[in-house]
Short mmCIF file of C-alpha atoms (C1' of nucleotides) in Angstrom, two decimals:
data_model
loop_
_atom_site.label_atom_id
_atom_site.label_comp_id
_atom_site.label_asym_id
_atom_site.label_seq_id
_atom_site.Cartn_x
_atom_site.Cartn_y
_atom_site.Cartn_z
CA UNK A 13 -24.66 32.41 21.88
CA UNK A 14 -21.05 33.54 22.62
CA UNK A 15 -18.10 31.98 20.91
CA UNK A 16 -16.03 33.99 23.71
CA UNK A 17 -15.92 31.20 26.77
CA UNK A 18 -15.95 27.99 24.37
CA UNK A 19 -12.98 26.06 24.37
CA UNK A 20 -10.46 26.31 21.27
CA UNK A 21 -11.52 22.80 20.45
CA UNK A 22 -14.77 23.54 20.22
CA UNK A 23 -14.71 26.92 18.49
CA UNK A 24 -12.86 24.75 15.80
CA UNK A 25 -15.22 22.41 15.61
CA UNK A 26 -17.99 25.03 15.07
CA UNK A 27 -15.77 26.95 12.42
CA UNK A 28 -15.44 23.53 10.82
CA UNK A 29 -19.33 22.83 11.10
CA UNK A 30 -20.01 26.37 9.59
CA UNK A 31 -17.53 26.38 6.75
CA UNK A 32 -18.83 23.11 5.69
CA UNK A 33 -22.46 24.05 6.00
CA UNK A 34 -22.33 26.27 3.12
CA UNK A 35 -21.36 24.72 0.25
CA UNK A 36 -19.62 27.89 -1.47
CA UNK A 37 -16.98 28.00 1.06
CA UNK A 38 -13.78 26.29 1.00
CA UNK A 39 -12.93 24.16 4.16
CA UNK A 40 -9.16 24.09 4.15
CA UNK A 41 -7.42 23.84 7.31
CA UNK A 42 -6.45 27.19 7.01
CA UNK A 43 -9.79 28.38 6.35
CA UNK A 44 -11.20 26.18 9.15
CA UNK A 45 -8.38 27.99 11.66
CA UNK A 46 -9.31 31.60 10.38
CA UNK A 47 -12.70 31.09 11.15
CA UNK A 48 -12.52 30.01 14.50
CA UNK A 49 -9.77 32.64 15.34
CA UNK A 50 -6.67 30.63 16.06
CA UNK A 51 -3.60 29.65 14.22
CA UNK A 52 -3.43 26.87 11.82
CA UNK A 53 -1.02 24.79 13.92
CA UNK A 54 -3.43 25.12 16.59
CA UNK A 55 -5.84 22.74 14.57
CA UNK A 56 -2.85 19.85 14.67
CA UNK A 57 -2.84 20.38 18.53
CA UNK A 58 -6.39 19.23 18.70
CA UNK A 59 -6.36 16.87 15.71
CA UNK A 60 -4.06 14.60 14.18
CA UNK A 61 -4.98 15.61 10.60
CA UNK A 62 -8.14 16.88 8.50
CA UNK A 63 -10.07 13.51 8.38
CA UNK A 64 -9.77 13.23 12.33
CA UNK A 65 -10.98 16.85 12.52
CA UNK A 66 -13.88 15.97 9.90
CA UNK A 67 -14.78 13.16 11.83
CA UNK A 68 -14.80 14.80 15.07
CA UNK A 69 -17.23 17.33 13.46
CA UNK A 70 -19.81 14.88 12.51
CA UNK A 71 -20.06 13.84 16.47
CA UNK A 72 -20.13 17.23 17.18
CA UNK A 73 -22.85 18.08 14.97
CA UNK A 74 -24.47 14.74 16.14
CA UNK A 75 -24.49 15.92 19.95
CA UNK A 76 -26.05 19.34 18.76
CA UNK A 77 -28.49 17.73 16.59
CA UNK A 78 -29.62 15.00 18.77
CA UNK A 79 -29.95 12.37 16.21
CA UNK A 80 -30.47 9.77 19.12
CA UNK A 81 -33.67 11.61 20.21
CA UNK A 82 -34.86 11.94 16.32
CA UNK A 83 -34.63 8.19 16.11
CA UNK A 84 -36.70 7.66 19.14
CA UNK A 85 -40.20 7.93 17.01
CA UNK A 86 -38.92 5.03 14.55
CA UNK A 87 -37.85 2.86 17.77
CA UNK A 88 -41.28 3.39 19.38
CA UNK A 89 -43.45 2.42 16.19
CA UNK A 90 -45.95 -0.09 16.84
CA UNK A 91 -45.88 -1.28 13.27
CA UNK A 92 -43.54 -1.75 10.51
CA UNK A 93 -44.60 0.23 8.05
CA UNK A 94 -44.96 3.09 10.67
CA UNK A 95 -41.12 2.10 11.75
CA UNK A 96 -39.88 2.62 8.14
CA UNK A 97 -41.82 5.99 7.42
CA UNK A 98 -40.32 7.66 11.26
CA UNK A 99 -36.85 5.93 10.23
CA UNK A 100 -36.91 7.69 6.68
CA UNK A 101 -38.32 10.80 8.14
CA UNK A 102 -35.55 10.82 11.03
CA UNK A 103 -32.73 9.90 8.73
CA UNK A 104 -33.88 11.67 5.72
CA UNK A 105 -34.38 15.07 7.61
CA UNK A 106 -31.03 14.59 9.19
CA UNK A 107 -28.80 14.31 5.90
CA UNK A 108 -29.21 17.79 5.25
CA UNK A 109 -27.75 18.78 8.45
CA UNK A 110 -24.78 16.88 7.68
CA UNK A 111 -24.54 17.05 4.13
CA UNK A 112 -21.85 19.75 3.88
CA UNK A 113 -19.42 17.37 6.56
CA UNK A 114 -20.86 14.47 4.30
CA UNK A 115 -19.66 15.75 1.13
CA UNK A 116 -15.98 17.01 2.64
CA UNK A 117 -15.63 13.30 4.22
CA UNK A 118 -16.99 11.38 1.20
CA UNK A 119 -14.51 13.72 -0.76
CA UNK A 120 -11.68 12.16 0.91
CA UNK A 121 -12.41 8.18 0.91
CA UNK A 122 -10.19 8.01 -2.39
CA UNK A 123 -7.11 9.62 -0.51
CA UNK A 124 -7.59 8.50 2.97
CA UNK A 125 -8.37 5.33 4.45
CA UNK A 126 -9.38 6.77 7.98
CA UNK A 127 -12.15 8.85 5.97
CA UNK A 128 -13.09 6.06 4.48
CA UNK A 129 -13.62 4.00 7.38
CA UNK A 130 -15.18 6.71 9.59
CA UNK A 131 -17.68 7.20 6.70
CA UNK A 132 -17.97 3.69 6.46
CA UNK A 133 -18.86 2.98 9.93
CA UNK A 134 -21.44 5.98 10.21
CA UNK A 135 -23.23 4.17 6.98
CA UNK A 136 -23.07 1.07 8.57
CA UNK A 137 -25.22 2.18 11.36
CA UNK A 138 -27.66 3.80 8.86
CA UNK A 139 -27.88 0.18 7.85
CA UNK A 140 -28.48 -0.87 11.21
CA UNK A 141 -31.78 1.40 10.93
CA UNK A 142 -32.66 0.18 7.79
CA UNK A 143 -32.40 -3.37 9.14
CA UNK A 144 -34.47 -3.03 11.94
CA UNK A 145 -37.15 -1.51 9.79
CA UNK A 146 -37.03 -4.25 7.21
CA UNK A 147 -37.18 -6.77 10.26
CA UNK A 148 -40.31 -5.16 11.52
CA UNK A 149 -41.84 -5.54 8.48
CA UNK A 150 -41.21 -8.66 8.07
CA UNK A 151 -42.41 -9.20 11.27
CA UNK A 152 -45.65 -8.20 10.43
CA UNK A 153 -45.58 -10.73 7.33
CA UNK A 154 -45.59 -7.48 4.96
CA UNK A 155 -42.33 -7.59 3.46
CA UNK A 156 -43.01 -7.92 -0.54
CA UNK A 157 -43.22 -11.51 -1.79
CA UNK A 158 -40.21 -11.71 -4.12
CA UNK A 159 -37.89 -9.94 -1.27
CA UNK A 160 -35.87 -11.47 1.29
CA UNK A 161 -35.05 -9.43 4.22
CA UNK A 162 -31.16 -9.19 3.05
CA UNK A 163 -32.01 -7.82 -0.27
CA UNK A 164 -34.71 -5.37 1.24
CA UNK A 165 -32.47 -4.14 3.84
CA UNK A 166 -29.78 -3.34 0.97
CA UNK A 167 -32.23 -2.04 -1.16
CA UNK A 168 -33.58 0.62 1.34
CA UNK A 169 -30.12 1.61 2.32
CA UNK A 170 -29.43 2.48 -1.33
CA UNK A 171 -32.58 4.68 -1.38
CA UNK A 172 -31.70 6.50 1.50
CA UNK A 173 -27.80 6.82 0.63
CA UNK A 174 -26.64 10.22 0.81
CA UNK A 175 -25.83 10.19 -2.41
CA UNK A 176 -29.34 9.83 -3.43
CA UNK A 177 -30.47 12.40 -1.87
CA UNK A 178 -27.92 14.84 -3.21
CA UNK A 179 -29.08 13.48 -6.74
CA UNK A 180 -32.51 13.98 -6.24
CA UNK A 181 -32.33 17.28 -4.21
CA UNK A 182 -29.42 19.19 -5.31
CA UNK A 183 -29.34 17.86 -9.18
CA UNK A 184 -32.86 17.25 -9.80
CA UNK A 185 -34.20 20.16 -7.67
CA UNK A 186 -36.63 18.50 -5.46
CA UNK A 187 -37.55 19.92 -1.95
CA UNK A 188 -36.91 18.20 1.16
CA UNK A 189 -40.52 17.74 1.86
CA UNK A 190 -41.09 16.36 -1.72
CA UNK A 191 -37.86 14.00 -1.09
CA UNK A 192 -39.01 12.57 2.03
CA UNK A 193 -42.83 11.84 0.95
CA UNK A 194 -41.41 10.49 -2.42
CA UNK A 195 -38.85 8.36 -0.69
CA UNK A 196 -41.49 7.20 1.71
CA UNK A 197 -43.77 6.24 -1.08
CA UNK A 198 -40.97 4.67 -2.96
CA UNK A 199 -40.00 2.36 -0.17
CA UNK A 200 -43.70 1.46 0.50
CA UNK A 201 -44.18 0.66 -2.96
CA UNK A 202 -41.17 -1.26 -3.17
CA UNK A 203 -40.50 -3.29 0.10
CA UNK A 204 -44.14 -3.73 1.54
CA UNK A 205 -46.69 -5.81 0.03
CA UNK A 206 -50.40 -4.51 -0.18
CA UNK A 207 -48.88 -0.80 0.49
CA UNK A 208 -50.65 1.94 0.69
CA UNK A 209 -49.52 5.13 1.91
CA UNK A 210 -51.32 6.58 4.84
CA UNK A 211 -51.49 9.99 3.14
CA UNK B 2 -3.75 -6.34 -30.39
CA UNK B 3 -0.19 -4.64 -30.90
CA UNK B 4 0.32 -1.44 -29.43
CA UNK B 5 3.09 -0.66 -31.51
CA UNK B 6 1.22 1.39 -34.71
CA UNK B 7 -1.10 2.98 -32.42
CA UNK B 8 -1.37 6.85 -32.37
CA UNK B 9 0.37 8.15 -29.30
CA UNK B 10 -2.78 9.49 -28.43
CA UNK B 11 -4.52 6.25 -28.62
CA UNK B 12 -2.06 4.54 -26.51
CA UNK B 13 -2.12 7.27 -24.01
CA UNK B 14 -5.93 6.79 -23.82
CA UNK B 15 -5.20 2.90 -23.45
CA UNK B 16 -2.92 3.39 -20.88
CA UNK B 17 -5.48 5.62 -19.10
CA UNK B 18 -8.24 2.93 -19.51
CA UNK B 19 -6.02 0.04 -18.31
CA UNK B 20 -4.94 1.82 -15.08
CA UNK B 21 -8.27 3.18 -14.29
CA UNK B 22 -9.86 -0.23 -14.79
CA UNK B 23 -8.09 -1.89 -11.66
CA UNK B 24 -9.10 -0.25 -8.95
CA UNK B 25 -5.94 -1.20 -7.15
CA UNK B 26 -3.13 1.48 -8.94
CA UNK B 27 -2.79 4.79 -9.19
CA UNK B 28 -3.57 6.90 -11.98
CA UNK B 29 -1.72 9.86 -11.83
CA UNK B 30 -0.41 11.83 -14.94
CA UNK B 31 2.99 10.27 -14.34
CA UNK B 32 1.86 6.94 -13.73
CA UNK B 33 -0.42 7.17 -17.31
CA UNK B 34 2.54 8.48 -18.81
CA UNK B 35 4.81 5.59 -17.97
CA UNK B 36 2.27 3.13 -18.93
CA UNK B 37 1.83 4.50 -22.17
CA UNK B 38 5.54 4.83 -23.01
CA UNK B 39 5.79 8.38 -23.45
CA UNK B 40 7.16 11.16 -21.07
CA UNK B 41 4.67 13.03 -18.61
CA UNK B 42 4.98 16.16 -21.04
CA UNK B 43 3.47 14.04 -23.78
CA UNK B 44 0.56 13.81 -22.26
CA UNK B 45 0.06 17.61 -22.00
CA UNK B 46 0.82 18.10 -25.58
CA UNK B 47 -2.43 15.86 -26.37
CA UNK B 48 -4.85 16.91 -23.68
CA UNK B 49 -4.63 20.35 -21.95
CA UNK B 50 -5.03 18.37 -18.24
CA UNK B 51 -6.25 15.55 -16.58
CA UNK B 52 -9.76 16.12 -16.66
CA UNK B 53 -9.56 16.64 -20.68
CA UNK B 54 -8.01 13.15 -20.64
CA UNK B 55 -10.24 11.41 -18.44
CA UNK B 56 -13.27 12.67 -20.30
CA UNK B 57 -11.52 11.67 -23.74
CA UNK B 58 -10.74 8.48 -22.27
CA UNK B 59 -14.67 7.76 -21.30
CA UNK B 60 -15.40 8.72 -24.98
CA UNK B 61 -12.78 6.08 -26.17
CA UNK B 62 -14.42 3.48 -24.32
CA UNK B 63 -17.84 4.54 -25.60
CA UNK B 64 -16.43 3.67 -29.08
CA UNK B 65 -14.80 0.53 -28.22
CA UNK B 66 -17.73 -0.59 -26.07
CA UNK B 67 -20.23 0.36 -28.82
CA UNK B 68 -22.66 2.00 -26.09
CA UNK B 69 -24.71 2.94 -28.75
CA UNK B 70 -25.05 -0.61 -30.21
CA UNK B 71 -26.02 -1.53 -26.52
CA UNK B 72 -28.90 0.79 -26.27
CA UNK B 73 -30.48 -0.53 -29.56
CA UNK B 74 -32.65 -3.06 -27.86
CA UNK B 75 -34.19 -0.71 -25.73
CA UNK B 76 -35.06 1.59 -28.51
CA UNK B 77 -36.82 -1.04 -30.37
CA UNK B 78 -38.84 -2.64 -27.59
CA UNK B 79 -42.31 -2.93 -28.44
CA UNK B 80 -43.81 -2.21 -24.56
CA UNK B 81 -43.16 0.32 -21.86
CA UNK B 82 -42.24 -2.61 -19.63
CA UNK B 83 -39.69 -4.36 -22.19
CA UNK B 84 -38.06 -1.04 -22.84
CA UNK B 85 -37.67 -0.33 -19.05
CA UNK B 86 -36.04 -3.90 -18.66
CA UNK B 87 -33.80 -3.67 -22.13
CA UNK B 88 -32.78 -0.14 -20.78
CA UNK B 89 -31.67 -1.25 -17.34
CA UNK B 90 -29.87 -4.12 -18.98
CA UNK B 91 -27.94 -1.86 -21.24
CA UNK B 92 -26.70 0.86 -18.83
CA UNK B 93 -26.43 -1.62 -15.73
CA UNK B 94 -24.26 -3.72 -17.49
CA UNK B 95 -22.27 -0.53 -18.99
CA UNK B 96 -21.78 0.95 -15.25
CA UNK B 97 -19.12 -1.75 -14.48
CA UNK B 98 -17.14 -1.19 -17.81
CA UNK B 99 -16.64 2.42 -17.27
CA UNK B 100 -16.81 2.43 -13.51
CA UNK B 101 -12.86 3.08 -13.03
CA UNK B 102 -12.51 6.10 -15.06
CA UNK B 103 -16.38 7.36 -13.65
CA UNK B 104 -14.61 7.04 -10.04
CA UNK B 105 -11.68 9.22 -11.14
CA UNK B 106 -14.07 11.68 -12.91
CA UNK B 107 -16.24 12.04 -9.55
CA UNK B 108 -13.62 12.20 -7.53
CA UNK B 109 -12.57 15.20 -9.58
CA UNK B 110 -15.73 17.03 -9.16
CA UNK B 111 -15.21 19.38 -6.24
CA UNK B 112 -12.17 20.52 -7.69
CA UNK B 113 -12.53 20.79 -11.11
CA UNK B 114 -15.69 22.54 -12.81
CA UNK B 115 -14.57 21.00 -15.75
CA UNK B 116 -14.88 17.18 -14.75
CA UNK B 117 -18.35 18.32 -12.90
CA UNK B 118 -19.21 19.36 -16.43
CA UNK B 119 -18.40 16.95 -18.11
CA UNK B 120 -19.99 14.11 -15.96
CA UNK B 121 -23.11 16.10 -15.42
CA UNK B 122 -23.56 15.76 -19.43
CA UNK B 123 -22.62 11.96 -19.53
CA UNK B 124 -25.45 11.28 -16.61
CA UNK B 125 -27.95 13.83 -18.51
CA UNK B 126 -27.60 11.71 -21.27
CA UNK B 127 -28.58 8.54 -18.82
CA UNK B 128 -31.26 10.78 -17.95
CA UNK B 129 -32.82 10.99 -21.43
CA UNK B 130 -32.94 7.11 -21.34
CA UNK B 131 -34.64 6.85 -18.24
CA UNK B 132 -37.15 9.51 -19.23
CA UNK B 133 -38.03 7.60 -22.73
CA UNK B 134 -38.26 4.33 -21.00
CA UNK B 135 -40.97 6.13 -18.29
CA UNK B 136 -42.60 7.89 -21.01
CA UNK B 137 -42.82 4.52 -23.01
CA UNK B 138 -44.54 2.87 -19.72
CA UNK B 139 -46.80 6.18 -19.39
CA UNK B 140 -47.92 5.62 -23.04
CA UNK B 141 -49.05 2.47 -22.30
CA UNK B 142 -51.17 3.37 -19.17
CA UNK B 143 -49.01 1.49 -17.00
CA UNK B 144 -47.17 4.10 -15.00
CA UNK B 145 -48.13 4.10 -11.23
CA UNK B 146 -50.91 5.94 -9.98
CA UNK B 147 -49.14 8.03 -7.68
CA UNK B 148 -46.29 9.18 -10.04
CA UNK B 149 -46.24 11.75 -12.48
CA UNK B 150 -43.48 11.20 -15.19
CA UNK B 151 -41.18 13.85 -13.94
CA UNK B 152 -40.72 12.34 -10.54
CA UNK B 153 -40.63 8.67 -11.93
CA UNK B 154 -38.01 9.64 -14.31
CA UNK B 155 -35.85 11.15 -11.20
CA UNK B 156 -36.65 8.34 -9.37
CA UNK B 157 -35.49 5.72 -11.84
CA UNK B 158 -32.24 7.89 -12.56
CA UNK B 159 -31.36 7.75 -9.22
CA UNK B 160 -31.89 3.86 -9.11
CA UNK B 161 -29.47 3.71 -11.90
CA UNK B 162 -27.07 6.19 -10.90
CA UNK B 163 -22.92 4.89 -10.54
CA UNK B 164 -23.53 5.67 -7.09
CA UNK B 165 -25.95 3.28 -6.57
CA UNK B 166 -24.40 0.51 -8.69
CA UNK B 167 -21.21 1.39 -6.71
CA UNK B 168 -23.31 1.08 -2.81
CA UNK B 169 -24.88 -2.60 -3.97
CA UNK B 170 -22.13 -4.40 -5.96
CA UNK B 171 -18.94 -2.80 -4.26
CA UNK B 172 -20.34 -2.28 -0.64
CA UNK B 173 -23.21 -4.99 -0.57
CA UNK B 174 -21.40 -7.36 -2.53
CA UNK B 175 -24.06 -8.16 -4.91
CA UNK B 176 -23.29 -9.73 -7.93
CA UNK B 177 -23.71 -8.07 -11.12
CA UNK B 178 -26.60 -10.27 -12.39
CA UNK B 179 -27.98 -9.95 -9.03
CA UNK B 180 -27.58 -6.18 -9.36
CA UNK B 181 -29.57 -6.14 -12.68
CA UNK B 182 -32.29 -8.54 -11.84
CA UNK B 183 -32.88 -6.55 -8.80
CA UNK B 184 -33.19 -3.38 -9.67
CA UNK B 185 -35.48 -4.54 -12.77
CA UNK B 186 -37.56 -5.79 -10.28
CA UNK B 187 -37.40 -2.75 -8.24
CA UNK B 188 -38.11 -0.22 -10.90
CA UNK B 189 -41.20 -2.74 -11.98
CA UNK B 190 -42.49 -2.88 -8.55
CA UNK B 191 -42.06 1.00 -7.74
CA UNK B 192 -42.93 2.57 -11.00
CA UNK B 193 -45.22 0.28 -13.16
CA UNK B 194 -48.74 -0.16 -11.94
CA UNK B 195 -49.69 -4.44 -11.74
CA UNK B 196 -46.13 -4.99 -12.65
CA UNK B 197 -45.30 -8.71 -12.70
CA UNK B 198 -42.22 -9.53 -13.66
CA UNK B 199 -41.77 -11.68 -16.68
CA UNK B 200 -40.59 -14.78 -14.89
"C1'" DT C 17 9.62 34.09 40.94
"C1'" DG C 18 9.24 29.88 38.22
"C1'" DT C 19 6.97 26.50 35.27
"C1'" DC C 20 3.83 24.73 32.39
"C1'" DA C 21 0.38 24.29 28.90
"C1'" DA C 22 -1.80 26.25 25.35
"C1'" DC C 23 -0.89 28.57 21.42
"C1'" DT C 24 1.52 31.71 17.86
"C1'" DT C 25 5.19 32.18 14.35
"C1'" DT C 26 7.97 31.01 11.01
"C1'" DA C 27 9.89 27.40 8.02
"C1'" DC C 28 10.20 23.63 5.64
"C1'" DA C 29 9.38 18.40 3.45
"C1'" DC C 30 6.46 16.26 0.27
"C1'" DA C 31 2.90 15.19 -3.39
"C1'" DG C 32 0.83 15.95 -7.54
"C1'" DT C 33 -0.54 19.44 -11.51
"C1'" DG C 34 0.48 22.23 -14.78
"C1'" DT C 35 3.95 25.32 -17.38
"C1'" DC C 36 8.32 26.92 -19.80
"C1'" DA C 37 12.24 26.02 -22.61
"C1'" DA C 38 15.78 24.07 -24.65
"C1'" DG C 39 16.83 20.08 -26.77
"C1'" DT C 40 16.34 15.55 -29.88
"C1'" DT C 41 15.10 12.67 -33.84
"C1'" DG C 42 12.75 10.96 -37.95
"C1'" DA C 43 10.43 12.27 -42.26
"C1'" DT C 44 9.61 15.61 -45.96
"C1'" DT C 45 10.80 19.08 -49.02
"C1'" DC C 46 13.48 21.59 -52.03
"C1'" DG D 13 22.10 16.70 -48.86
"C1'" DA D 14 21.09 20.67 -46.23
"C1'" DA D 15 16.93 23.03 -44.04
"C1'" DT D 16 12.52 22.75 -42.12
"C1'" DC D 17 8.99 21.30 -38.98
"C1'" DA D 18 5.99 18.43 -36.02
"C1'" DA D 19 6.36 15.19 -32.38
"C1'" DC D 20 8.27 14.05 -28.78
"C1'" DT D 21 12.00 14.45 -24.27
"C1'" DT D 22 14.26 16.50 -20.65
"C1'" DG D 23 14.88 18.87 -16.66
"C1'" DA D 24 13.56 22.43 -14.22
"C1'" DC D 25 10.24 25.58 -11.77
"C1'" DA D 26 5.69 27.66 -9.87
"C1'" DC D 27 1.70 26.86 -7.31
"C1'" DT D 28 -1.43 24.24 -3.77
"C1'" DG D 29 -2.59 22.23 0.25
"C1'" DT D 30 -1.37 18.83 4.09
"C1'" DG D 31 1.32 17.55 7.81
"C1'" DT D 32 5.76 18.32 10.54
"C1'" DA D 33 9.04 20.80 13.54
"C1'" DA D 34 11.28 24.16 16.30
"C1'" DA D 35 11.57 28.22 18.87
"C1'" DG D 36 9.06 32.05 20.95
"C1'" DT D 37 5.03 34.08 23.47
"C1'" DT D 38 1.38 34.53 27.03
"C1'" DG D 39 -1.48 34.03 31.32
"C1'" DA D 40 -2.51 31.07 34.98
"C1'" DC D 41 -1.55 28.91 39.03
"C1'" DA D 42 2.11 27.38 42.74
#
DNA sequence: TGTCAACTTTACACAGTGTCAAGTTGATTC
DNA sequence: GAATCAACTTGACACTGTGTAAAGTTGACA
């Protein structure tokens, strides 16, 4: 796709996305500007600061990657266990897509309150997905006896955190496929009573 | 304990420790210097840079908090399940002690290769503990059927990561006691076959 | 021809790390 | 009691990256 006719704003977002995608490259404001073919100051004409630019980049990716569409199978599931599996697939496979931006945003959390808030909001949305899956399992009467739904939601949320994905894939060297299947199995064993993996 | 007779180096380490402990306070080099009652430059006489100072601080804490002693019950355990439980208690209760420094060190990972290495080394030590616990369970013939020991080690390591502790306690608001008991239960359900919580 | 928005160019303020060089000070040694 | 030395202080400065400010350019549109 030609980059010519796109608005400056879009070119900036695409540049930020691309730079953040490969972990090797730095993504300072000047780097992003250079990659977008605009001056560094042009960035500040469109985004008040780096945090806002990164946040806008995540929304931009969400649109391009259609996160909502990906979540549809989970919402359409007819059983709790299936809903859990489809949700893990949707979100778990989405993590690598946003990992670059996520990393940059997480790195800013200590210094930037706005970045913290933005990331927190996104993660709370994920938590809602976890909550819905847990509720569906509970409705089937299959939530592990020792768990209440709040605790189960928190645990699932933790299992599906970007940091966990990072640890298991980047650090431990798991493939994405291994990650998905092992996390599904883990969530099943630990949240669902009488769980048997539907292979 | 009087701070008078301690060496400058020790006073610096104590100051860094104290500042990093309460999450409210900043811990810039100048802050640490002020807290230690020395000039900022004195810090550079003892530590080449901030990363080294933080790393030295973790070792300082390890000594003061006797991490090795805490790990003894796990090593002395007579069954795999017990070893797992004692290890989770030892490490899980140690996390809040080092969390301040850990946070600072983790925040430096993206920019500082040395900090990354130092943190990685420490976490690999934790992984060894996980590995030993998994090996003990396996030796009892109680490792969950669907798991090989490598995967089980990785999963336990992820469950016991500082990031997970942070998510569950700081973000979800779990108490430390809840964290320990829920993680024990989670590790049991997900790693051990025929697991029954010993009350 | 004039106006306006979008963008560029140049310059600067600021925070925080790390470096450098020239003091001071107090203990040790001859 | 003078010289020496290590440990520390003081003040200045380089560097990086973010964000701000102000003046100049350019092309479209009226």
